[in-house]
PDB file of C-alpha atoms and ligand atoms in Angstrom:
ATOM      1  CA  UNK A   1     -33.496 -26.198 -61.779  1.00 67.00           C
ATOM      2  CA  UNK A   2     -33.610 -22.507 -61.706  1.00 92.00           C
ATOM      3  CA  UNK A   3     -31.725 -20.444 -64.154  1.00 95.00           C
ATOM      4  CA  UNK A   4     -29.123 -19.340 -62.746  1.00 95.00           C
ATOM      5  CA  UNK A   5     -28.208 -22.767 -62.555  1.00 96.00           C
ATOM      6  CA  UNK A   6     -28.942 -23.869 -65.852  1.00 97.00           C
ATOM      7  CA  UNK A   7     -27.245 -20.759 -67.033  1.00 98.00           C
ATOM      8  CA  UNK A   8     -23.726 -21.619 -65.486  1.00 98.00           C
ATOM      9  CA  UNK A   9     -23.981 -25.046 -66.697  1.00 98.00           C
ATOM     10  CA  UNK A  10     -24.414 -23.716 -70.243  1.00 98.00           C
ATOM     11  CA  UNK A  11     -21.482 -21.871 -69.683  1.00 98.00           C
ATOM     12  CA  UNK A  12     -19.781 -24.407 -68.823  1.00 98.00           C
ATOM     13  CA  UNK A  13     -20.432 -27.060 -71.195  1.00 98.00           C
ATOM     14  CA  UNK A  14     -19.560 -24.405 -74.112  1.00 98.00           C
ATOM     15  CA  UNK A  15     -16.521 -23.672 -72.619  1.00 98.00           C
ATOM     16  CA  UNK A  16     -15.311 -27.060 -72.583  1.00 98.00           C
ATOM     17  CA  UNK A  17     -16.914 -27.965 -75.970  1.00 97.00           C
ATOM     18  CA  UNK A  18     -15.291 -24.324 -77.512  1.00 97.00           C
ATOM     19  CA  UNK A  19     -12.235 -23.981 -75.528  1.00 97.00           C
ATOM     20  CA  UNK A  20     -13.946 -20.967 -74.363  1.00 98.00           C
ATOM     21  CA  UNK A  21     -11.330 -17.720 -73.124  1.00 98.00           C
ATOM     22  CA  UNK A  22     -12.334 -16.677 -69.484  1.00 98.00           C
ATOM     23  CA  UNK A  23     -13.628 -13.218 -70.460  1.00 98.00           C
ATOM     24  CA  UNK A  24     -16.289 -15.046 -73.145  1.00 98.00           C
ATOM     25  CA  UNK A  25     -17.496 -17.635 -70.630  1.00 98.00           C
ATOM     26  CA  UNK A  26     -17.930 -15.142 -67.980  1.00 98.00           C
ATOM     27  CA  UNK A  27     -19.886 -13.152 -70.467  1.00 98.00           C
ATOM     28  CA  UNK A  28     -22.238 -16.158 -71.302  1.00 98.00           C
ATOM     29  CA  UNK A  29     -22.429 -16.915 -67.729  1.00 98.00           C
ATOM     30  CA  UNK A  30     -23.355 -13.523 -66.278  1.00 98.00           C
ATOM     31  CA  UNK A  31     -26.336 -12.535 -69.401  1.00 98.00           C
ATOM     32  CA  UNK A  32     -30.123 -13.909 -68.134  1.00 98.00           C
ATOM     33  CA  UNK A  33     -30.860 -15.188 -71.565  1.00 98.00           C
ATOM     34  CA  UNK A  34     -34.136 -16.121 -70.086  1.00 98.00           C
ATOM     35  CA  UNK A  35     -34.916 -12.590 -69.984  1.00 98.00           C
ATOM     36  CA  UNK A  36     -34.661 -11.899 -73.902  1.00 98.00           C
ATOM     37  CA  UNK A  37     -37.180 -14.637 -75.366  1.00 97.00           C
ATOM     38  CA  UNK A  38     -40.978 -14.678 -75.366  1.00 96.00           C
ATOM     39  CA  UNK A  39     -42.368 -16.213 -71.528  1.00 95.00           C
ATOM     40  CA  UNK A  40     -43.426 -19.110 -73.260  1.00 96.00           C
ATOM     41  CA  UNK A  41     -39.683 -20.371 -74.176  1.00 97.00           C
ATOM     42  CA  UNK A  42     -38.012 -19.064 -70.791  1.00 96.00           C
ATOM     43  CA  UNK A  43     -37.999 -23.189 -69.857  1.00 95.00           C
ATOM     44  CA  UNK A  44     -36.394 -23.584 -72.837  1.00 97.00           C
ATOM     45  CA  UNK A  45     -33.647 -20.532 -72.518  1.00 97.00           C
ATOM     46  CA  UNK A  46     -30.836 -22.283 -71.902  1.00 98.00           C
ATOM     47  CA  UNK A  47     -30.755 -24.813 -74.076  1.00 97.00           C
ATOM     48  CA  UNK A  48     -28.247 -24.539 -77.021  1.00 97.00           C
ATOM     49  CA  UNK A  49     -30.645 -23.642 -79.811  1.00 97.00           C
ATOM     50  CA  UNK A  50     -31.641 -20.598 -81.492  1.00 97.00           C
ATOM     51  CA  UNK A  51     -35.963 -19.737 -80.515  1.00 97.00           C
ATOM     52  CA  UNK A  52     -38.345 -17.670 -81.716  1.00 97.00           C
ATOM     53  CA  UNK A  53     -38.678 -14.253 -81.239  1.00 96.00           C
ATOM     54  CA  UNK A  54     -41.802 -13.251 -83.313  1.00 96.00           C
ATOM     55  CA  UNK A  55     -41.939 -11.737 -86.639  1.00 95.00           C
ATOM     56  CA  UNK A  56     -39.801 -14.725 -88.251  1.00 93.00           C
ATOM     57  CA  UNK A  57     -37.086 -14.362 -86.128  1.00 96.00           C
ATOM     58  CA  UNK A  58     -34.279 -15.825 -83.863  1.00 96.00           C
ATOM     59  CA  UNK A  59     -32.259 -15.537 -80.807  1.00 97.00           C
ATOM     60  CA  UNK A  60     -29.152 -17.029 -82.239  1.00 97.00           C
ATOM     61  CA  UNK A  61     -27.992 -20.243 -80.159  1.00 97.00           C
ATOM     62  CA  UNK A  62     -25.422 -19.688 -77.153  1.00 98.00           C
ATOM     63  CA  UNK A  63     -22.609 -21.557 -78.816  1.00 98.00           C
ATOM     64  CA  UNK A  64     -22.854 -19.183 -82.226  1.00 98.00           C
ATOM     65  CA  UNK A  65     -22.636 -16.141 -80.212  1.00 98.00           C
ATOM     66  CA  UNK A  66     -19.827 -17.381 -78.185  1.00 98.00           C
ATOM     67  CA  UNK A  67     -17.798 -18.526 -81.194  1.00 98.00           C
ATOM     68  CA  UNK A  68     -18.655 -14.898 -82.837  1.00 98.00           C
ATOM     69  CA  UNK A  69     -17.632 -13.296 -79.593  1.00 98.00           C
ATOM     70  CA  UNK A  70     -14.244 -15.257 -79.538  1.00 98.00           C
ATOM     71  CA  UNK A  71     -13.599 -15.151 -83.409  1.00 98.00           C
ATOM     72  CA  UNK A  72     -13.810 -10.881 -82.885  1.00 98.00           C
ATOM     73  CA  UNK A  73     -11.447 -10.777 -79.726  1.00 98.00           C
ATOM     74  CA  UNK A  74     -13.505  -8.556 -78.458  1.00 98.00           C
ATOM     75  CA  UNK A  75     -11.618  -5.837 -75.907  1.00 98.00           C
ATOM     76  CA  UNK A  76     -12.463  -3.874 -73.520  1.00 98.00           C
ATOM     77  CA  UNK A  77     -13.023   0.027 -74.993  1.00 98.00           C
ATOM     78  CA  UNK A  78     -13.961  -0.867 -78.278  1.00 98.00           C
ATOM     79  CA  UNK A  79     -16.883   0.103 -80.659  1.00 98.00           C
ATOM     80  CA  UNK A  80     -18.588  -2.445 -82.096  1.00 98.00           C
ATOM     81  CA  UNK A  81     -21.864  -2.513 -85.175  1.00 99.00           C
ATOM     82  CA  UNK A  82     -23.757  -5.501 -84.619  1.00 98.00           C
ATOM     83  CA  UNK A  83     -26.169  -5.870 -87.435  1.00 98.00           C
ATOM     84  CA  UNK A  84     -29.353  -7.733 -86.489  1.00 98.00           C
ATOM     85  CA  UNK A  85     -30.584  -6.840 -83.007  1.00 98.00           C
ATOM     86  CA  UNK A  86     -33.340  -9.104 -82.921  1.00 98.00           C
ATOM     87  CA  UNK A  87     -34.178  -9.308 -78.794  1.00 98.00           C
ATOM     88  CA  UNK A  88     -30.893  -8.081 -78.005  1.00 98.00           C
ATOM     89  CA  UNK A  89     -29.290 -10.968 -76.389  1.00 98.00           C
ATOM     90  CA  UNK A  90     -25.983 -11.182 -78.325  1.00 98.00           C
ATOM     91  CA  UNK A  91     -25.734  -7.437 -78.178  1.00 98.00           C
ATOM     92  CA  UNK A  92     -25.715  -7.713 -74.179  1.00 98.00           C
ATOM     93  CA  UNK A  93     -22.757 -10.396 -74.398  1.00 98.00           C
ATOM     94  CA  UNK A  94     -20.520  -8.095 -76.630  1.00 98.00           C
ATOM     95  CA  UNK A  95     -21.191  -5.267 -73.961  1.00 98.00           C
ATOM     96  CA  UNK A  96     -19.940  -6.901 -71.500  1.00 98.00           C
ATOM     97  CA  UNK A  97     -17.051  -7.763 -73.156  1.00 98.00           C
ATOM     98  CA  UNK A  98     -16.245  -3.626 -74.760  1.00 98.00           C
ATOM     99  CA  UNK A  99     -17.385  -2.459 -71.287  1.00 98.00           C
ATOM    100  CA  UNK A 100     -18.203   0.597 -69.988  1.00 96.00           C
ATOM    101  CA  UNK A 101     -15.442   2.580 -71.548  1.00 97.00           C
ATOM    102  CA  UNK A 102     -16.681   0.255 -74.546  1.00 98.00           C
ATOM    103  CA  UNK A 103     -20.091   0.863 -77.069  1.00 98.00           C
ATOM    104  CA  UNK A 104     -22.232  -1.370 -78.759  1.00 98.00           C
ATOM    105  CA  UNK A 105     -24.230  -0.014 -81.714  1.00 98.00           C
ATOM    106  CA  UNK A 106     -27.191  -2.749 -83.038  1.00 98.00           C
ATOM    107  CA  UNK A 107     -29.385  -1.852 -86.075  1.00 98.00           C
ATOM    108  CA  UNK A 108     -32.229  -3.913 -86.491  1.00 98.00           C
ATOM    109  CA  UNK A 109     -34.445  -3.285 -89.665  1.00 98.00           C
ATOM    110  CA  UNK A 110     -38.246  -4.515 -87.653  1.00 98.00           C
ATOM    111  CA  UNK A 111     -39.121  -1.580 -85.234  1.00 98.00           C
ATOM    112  CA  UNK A 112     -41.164  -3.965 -83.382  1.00 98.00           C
ATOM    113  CA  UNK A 113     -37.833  -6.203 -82.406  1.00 98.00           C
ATOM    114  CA  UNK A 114     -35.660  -2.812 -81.677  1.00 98.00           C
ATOM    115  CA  UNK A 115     -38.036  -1.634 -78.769  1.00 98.00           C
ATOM    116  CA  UNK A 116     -38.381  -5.031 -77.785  1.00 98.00           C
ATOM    117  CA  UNK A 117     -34.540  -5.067 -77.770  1.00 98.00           C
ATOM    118  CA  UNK A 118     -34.248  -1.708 -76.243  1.00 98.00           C
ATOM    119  CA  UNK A 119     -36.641  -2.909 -73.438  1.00 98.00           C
ATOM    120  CA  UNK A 120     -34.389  -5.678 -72.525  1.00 98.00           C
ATOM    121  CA  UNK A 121     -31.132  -4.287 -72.576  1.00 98.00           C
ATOM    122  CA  UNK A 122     -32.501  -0.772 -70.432  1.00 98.00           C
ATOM    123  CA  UNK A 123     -34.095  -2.796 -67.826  1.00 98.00           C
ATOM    124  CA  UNK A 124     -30.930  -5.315 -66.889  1.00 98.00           C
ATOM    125  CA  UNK A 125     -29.065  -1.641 -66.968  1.00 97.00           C
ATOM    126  CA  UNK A 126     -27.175  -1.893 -70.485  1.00 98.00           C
ATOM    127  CA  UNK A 127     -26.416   1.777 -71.199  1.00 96.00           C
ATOM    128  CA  UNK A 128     -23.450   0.990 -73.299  1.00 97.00           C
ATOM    129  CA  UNK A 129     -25.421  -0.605 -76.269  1.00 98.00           C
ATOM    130  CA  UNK A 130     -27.266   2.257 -79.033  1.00 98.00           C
ATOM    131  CA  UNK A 131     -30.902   0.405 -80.509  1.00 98.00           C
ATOM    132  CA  UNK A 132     -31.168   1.899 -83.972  1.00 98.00           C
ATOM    133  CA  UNK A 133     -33.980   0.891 -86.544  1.00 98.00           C
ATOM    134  CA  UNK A 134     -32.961   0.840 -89.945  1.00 98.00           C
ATOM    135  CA  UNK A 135     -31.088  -1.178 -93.273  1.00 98.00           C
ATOM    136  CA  UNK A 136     -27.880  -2.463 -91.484  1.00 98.00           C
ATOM    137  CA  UNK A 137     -26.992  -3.503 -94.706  1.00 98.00           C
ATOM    138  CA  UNK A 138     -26.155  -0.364 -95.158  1.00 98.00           C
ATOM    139  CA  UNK A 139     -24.203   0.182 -91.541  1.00 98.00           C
ATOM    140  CA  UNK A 140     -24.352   3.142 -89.363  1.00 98.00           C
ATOM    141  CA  UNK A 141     -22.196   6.065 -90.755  1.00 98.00           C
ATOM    142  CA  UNK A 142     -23.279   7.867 -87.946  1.00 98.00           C
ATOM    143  CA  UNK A 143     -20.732   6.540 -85.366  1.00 98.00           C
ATOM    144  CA  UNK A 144     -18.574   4.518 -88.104  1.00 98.00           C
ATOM    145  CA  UNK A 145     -15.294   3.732 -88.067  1.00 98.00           C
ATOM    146  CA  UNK A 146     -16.049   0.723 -85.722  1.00 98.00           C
ATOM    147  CA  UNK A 147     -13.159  -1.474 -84.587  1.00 98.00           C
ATOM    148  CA  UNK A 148     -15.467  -4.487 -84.868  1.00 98.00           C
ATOM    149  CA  UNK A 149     -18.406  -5.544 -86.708  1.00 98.00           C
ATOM    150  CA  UNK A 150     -20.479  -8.458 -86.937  1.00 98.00           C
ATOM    151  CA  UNK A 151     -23.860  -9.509 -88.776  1.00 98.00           C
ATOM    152  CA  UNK A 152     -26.233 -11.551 -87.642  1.00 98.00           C
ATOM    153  CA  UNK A 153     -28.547 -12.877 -90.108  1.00 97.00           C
ATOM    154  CA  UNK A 154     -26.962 -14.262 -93.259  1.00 98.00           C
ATOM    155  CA  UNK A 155     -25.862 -11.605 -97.060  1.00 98.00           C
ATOM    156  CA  UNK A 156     -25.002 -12.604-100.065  1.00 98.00           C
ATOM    157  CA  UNK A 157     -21.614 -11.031 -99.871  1.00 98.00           C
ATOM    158  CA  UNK A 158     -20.266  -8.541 -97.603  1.00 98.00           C
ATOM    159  CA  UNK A 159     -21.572  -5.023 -97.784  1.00 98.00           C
ATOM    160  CA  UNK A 160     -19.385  -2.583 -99.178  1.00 98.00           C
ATOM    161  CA  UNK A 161     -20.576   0.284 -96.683  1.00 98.00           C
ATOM    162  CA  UNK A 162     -19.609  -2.207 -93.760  1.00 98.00           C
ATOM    163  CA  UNK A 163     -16.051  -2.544 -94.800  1.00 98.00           C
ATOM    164  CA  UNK A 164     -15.769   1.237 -95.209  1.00 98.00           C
ATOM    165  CA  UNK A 165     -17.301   1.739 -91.575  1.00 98.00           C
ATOM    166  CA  UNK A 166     -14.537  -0.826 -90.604  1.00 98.00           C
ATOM    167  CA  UNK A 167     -11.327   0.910 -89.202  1.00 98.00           C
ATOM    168  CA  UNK A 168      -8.176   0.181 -90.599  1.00 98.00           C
ATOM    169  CA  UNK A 169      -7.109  -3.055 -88.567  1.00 98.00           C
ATOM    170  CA  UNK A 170     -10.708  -3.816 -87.369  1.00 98.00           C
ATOM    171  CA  UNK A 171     -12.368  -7.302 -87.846  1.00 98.00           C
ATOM    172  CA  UNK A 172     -15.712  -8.437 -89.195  1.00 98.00           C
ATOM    173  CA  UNK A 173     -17.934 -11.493 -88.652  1.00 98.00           C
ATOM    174  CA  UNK A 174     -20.330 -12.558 -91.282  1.00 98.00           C
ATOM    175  CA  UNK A 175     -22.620 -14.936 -92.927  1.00 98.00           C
ATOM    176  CA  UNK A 176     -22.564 -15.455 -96.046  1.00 98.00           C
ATOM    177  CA  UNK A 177     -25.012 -17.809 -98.679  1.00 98.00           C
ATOM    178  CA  UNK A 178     -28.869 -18.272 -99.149  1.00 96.00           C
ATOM    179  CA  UNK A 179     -29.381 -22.163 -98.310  1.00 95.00           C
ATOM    180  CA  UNK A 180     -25.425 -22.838 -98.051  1.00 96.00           C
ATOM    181  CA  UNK A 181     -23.706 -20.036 -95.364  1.00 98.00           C
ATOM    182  CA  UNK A 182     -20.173 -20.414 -94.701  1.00 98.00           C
ATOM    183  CA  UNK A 183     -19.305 -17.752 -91.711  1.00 98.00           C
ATOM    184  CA  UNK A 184     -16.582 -15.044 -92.650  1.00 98.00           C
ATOM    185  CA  UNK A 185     -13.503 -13.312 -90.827  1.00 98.00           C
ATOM    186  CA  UNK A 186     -13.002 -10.266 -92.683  1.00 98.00           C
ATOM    187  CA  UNK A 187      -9.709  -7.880 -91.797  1.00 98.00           C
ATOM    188  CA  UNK A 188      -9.217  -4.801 -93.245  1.00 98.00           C
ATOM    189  CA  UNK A 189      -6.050  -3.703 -93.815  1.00 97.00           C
ATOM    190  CA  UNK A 190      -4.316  -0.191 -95.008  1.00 95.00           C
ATOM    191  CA  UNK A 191      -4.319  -1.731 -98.815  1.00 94.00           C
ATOM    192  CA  UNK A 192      -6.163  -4.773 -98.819  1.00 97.00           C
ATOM    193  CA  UNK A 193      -9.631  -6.938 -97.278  1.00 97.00           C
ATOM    194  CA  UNK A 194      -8.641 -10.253 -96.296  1.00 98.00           C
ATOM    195  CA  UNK A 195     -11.774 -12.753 -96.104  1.00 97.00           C
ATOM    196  CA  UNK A 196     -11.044 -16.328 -94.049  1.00 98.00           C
ATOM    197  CA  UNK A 197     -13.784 -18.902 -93.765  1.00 98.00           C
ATOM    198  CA  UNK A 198     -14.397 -20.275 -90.983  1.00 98.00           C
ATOM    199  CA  UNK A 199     -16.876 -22.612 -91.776  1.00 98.00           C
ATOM    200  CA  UNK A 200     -20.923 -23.573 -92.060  1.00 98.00           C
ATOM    201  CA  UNK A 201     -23.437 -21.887 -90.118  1.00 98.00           C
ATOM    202  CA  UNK A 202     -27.308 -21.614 -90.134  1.00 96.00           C
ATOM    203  CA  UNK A 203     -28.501 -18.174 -89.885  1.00 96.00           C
ATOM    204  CA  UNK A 204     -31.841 -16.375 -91.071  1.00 95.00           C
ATOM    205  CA  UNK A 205     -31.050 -13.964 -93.779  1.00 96.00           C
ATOM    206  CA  UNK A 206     -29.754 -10.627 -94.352  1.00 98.00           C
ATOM    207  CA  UNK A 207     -32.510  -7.985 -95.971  1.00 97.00           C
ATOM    208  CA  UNK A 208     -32.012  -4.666 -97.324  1.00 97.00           C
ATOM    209  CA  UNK A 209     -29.927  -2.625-100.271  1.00 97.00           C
ATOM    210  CA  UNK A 210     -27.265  -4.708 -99.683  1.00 97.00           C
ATOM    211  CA  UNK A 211     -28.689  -8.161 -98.578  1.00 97.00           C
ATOM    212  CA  UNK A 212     -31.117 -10.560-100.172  1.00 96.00           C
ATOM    213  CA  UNK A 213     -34.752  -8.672-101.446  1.00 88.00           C
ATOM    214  CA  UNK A 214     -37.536  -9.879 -98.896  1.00 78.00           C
ATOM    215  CA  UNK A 215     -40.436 -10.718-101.726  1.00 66.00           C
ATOM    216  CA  UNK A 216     -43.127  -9.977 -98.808  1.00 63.00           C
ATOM    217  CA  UNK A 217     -41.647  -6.546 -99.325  1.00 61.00           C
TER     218      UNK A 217
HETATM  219  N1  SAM B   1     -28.576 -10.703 -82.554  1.00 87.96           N
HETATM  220  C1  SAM B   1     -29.704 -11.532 -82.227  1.00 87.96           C
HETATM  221  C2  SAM B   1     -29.515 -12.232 -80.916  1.00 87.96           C
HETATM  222  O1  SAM B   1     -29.237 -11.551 -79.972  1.00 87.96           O
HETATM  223  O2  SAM B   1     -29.670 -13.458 -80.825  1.00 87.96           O
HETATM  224  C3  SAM B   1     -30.076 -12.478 -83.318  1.00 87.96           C
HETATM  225  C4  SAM B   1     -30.716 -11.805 -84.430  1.00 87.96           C
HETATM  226  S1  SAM B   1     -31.575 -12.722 -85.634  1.00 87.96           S
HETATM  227  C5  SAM B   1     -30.676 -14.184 -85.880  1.00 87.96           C
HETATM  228  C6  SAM B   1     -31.163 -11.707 -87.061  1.00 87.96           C
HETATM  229  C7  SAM B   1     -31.823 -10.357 -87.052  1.00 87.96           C
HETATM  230  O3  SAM B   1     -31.360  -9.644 -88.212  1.00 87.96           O
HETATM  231  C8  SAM B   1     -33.340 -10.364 -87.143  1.00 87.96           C
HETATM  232  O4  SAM B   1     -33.891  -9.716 -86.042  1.00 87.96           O
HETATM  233  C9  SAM B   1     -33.642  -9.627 -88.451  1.00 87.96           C
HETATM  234  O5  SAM B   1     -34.812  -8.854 -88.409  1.00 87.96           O
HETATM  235  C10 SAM B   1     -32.399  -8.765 -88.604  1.00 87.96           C
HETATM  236  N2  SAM B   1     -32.131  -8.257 -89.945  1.00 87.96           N
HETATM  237  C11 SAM B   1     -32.253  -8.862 -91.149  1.00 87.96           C
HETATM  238  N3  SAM B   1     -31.895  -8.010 -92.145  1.00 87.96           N
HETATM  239  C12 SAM B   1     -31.530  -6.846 -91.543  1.00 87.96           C
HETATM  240  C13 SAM B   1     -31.059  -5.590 -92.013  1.00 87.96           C
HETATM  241  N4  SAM B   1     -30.872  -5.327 -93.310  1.00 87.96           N
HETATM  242  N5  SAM B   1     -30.780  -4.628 -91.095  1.00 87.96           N
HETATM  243  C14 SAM B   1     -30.951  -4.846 -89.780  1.00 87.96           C
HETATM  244  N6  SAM B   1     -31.398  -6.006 -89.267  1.00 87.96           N
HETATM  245  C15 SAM B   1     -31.684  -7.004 -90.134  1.00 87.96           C
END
């Protein structure tokens, strides 16, 4: 089966398992996932399963970045953080969902994975995503507030510079927990953070000032 074919029936079969919204599924359908993992996994590219991406990484599975992608109601115009780039997949979903009036900014804290990331998303023509290396535990003041964030690799709380890049009425997805995660909704209001779980997730952790210390460090 080619992929194109395999890619729409992914689509399809999380949008029946997930209740997908039409703007989502499109997403999922249009993005060549098989274009963002090492050659030797492209068989395996639409499958519903995170892979490997080198240096102890992941592409997260299909279904987790649809459900992140739905849980942020993503719009067109907005400015999203993602934090965790890896190979740039999820980061090409949500920019197709902002748009081109729309910006996605990914930090990824392995330099090797951002210009493997920014290689992917330049050649299939994203110009509405900015690649930065660095701590995204720490955000990206630079082009804060964002109206959505989300983090892709699991913290042991939320990061206080991420809510205060959040704009007032913006939403956040995160992991949070070591060898237990429990995925987050965060909303910040004018007075108040509200925090919702939405329930257990698998994710590869969070490094950094404000995530878990990495003892190979
Ligand atoms: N977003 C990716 C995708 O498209 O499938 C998945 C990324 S992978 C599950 C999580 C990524 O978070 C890894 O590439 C890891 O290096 C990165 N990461 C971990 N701690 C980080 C930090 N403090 N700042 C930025 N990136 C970090």
């Amino acid at each position: 089966m080619e992929y194109d074919e395999k890619r729409i029936r992914l689509a399809e079969r999380l949008r029946e398992e997930l209740n997908l919204s039409d703007r989502v599924y499109n997403a999922i359908k249009k993005v060549p996932r098989h274009l963002f993992v090492p050659e030797r996994y492209r068989s395996e590219a639409y499958a519903d399963t995170p892979l490997p991406i080198g240096y102890g990484q992941t592409i997260s599975a299909p279904h987790m970045v649809a459900i992140m992608c739905e849980l942020l109601e993503l719009k067109e115009g907005e400015k999203v953080l993602e934090v965790g780039t890896g190979c740039g997949y999820h980061a090409a979903v949500t920019a197709e969902l902002v748009g081109s009036r729309g910006m996605v900014v990914s930090i990824e804290r392995i330099p090797e994975l951002a210009e493997i990331a920014k290689r992917n998303l330049s050649s299939l023509g994203y110009d509405n995503v900015l690649v930065v290396v660095g701590d995204g535990s720490l955000g990206y003041s630079e082009e804060a507030p964002y109206d959505k964030i989300y983090v892709t690799a699991s913290a042991p709380d939320v990061p206080k510079p991420l809510i205060d890049q959040l704009r007032v009425g913006g939403k956040m997805v995160i992991p949070i927990g070591e060898s237990y995660q429990t995925l987050y909704i965060v909303e910040k209001e004018e007075n108040r953070v509200i925090k919702k779980r939405w329930g257990s997730v698998r994710f590869v952790l969070l490094y950094g000032e404000h995530g878990f210390r990495n003892s190979e460090e």
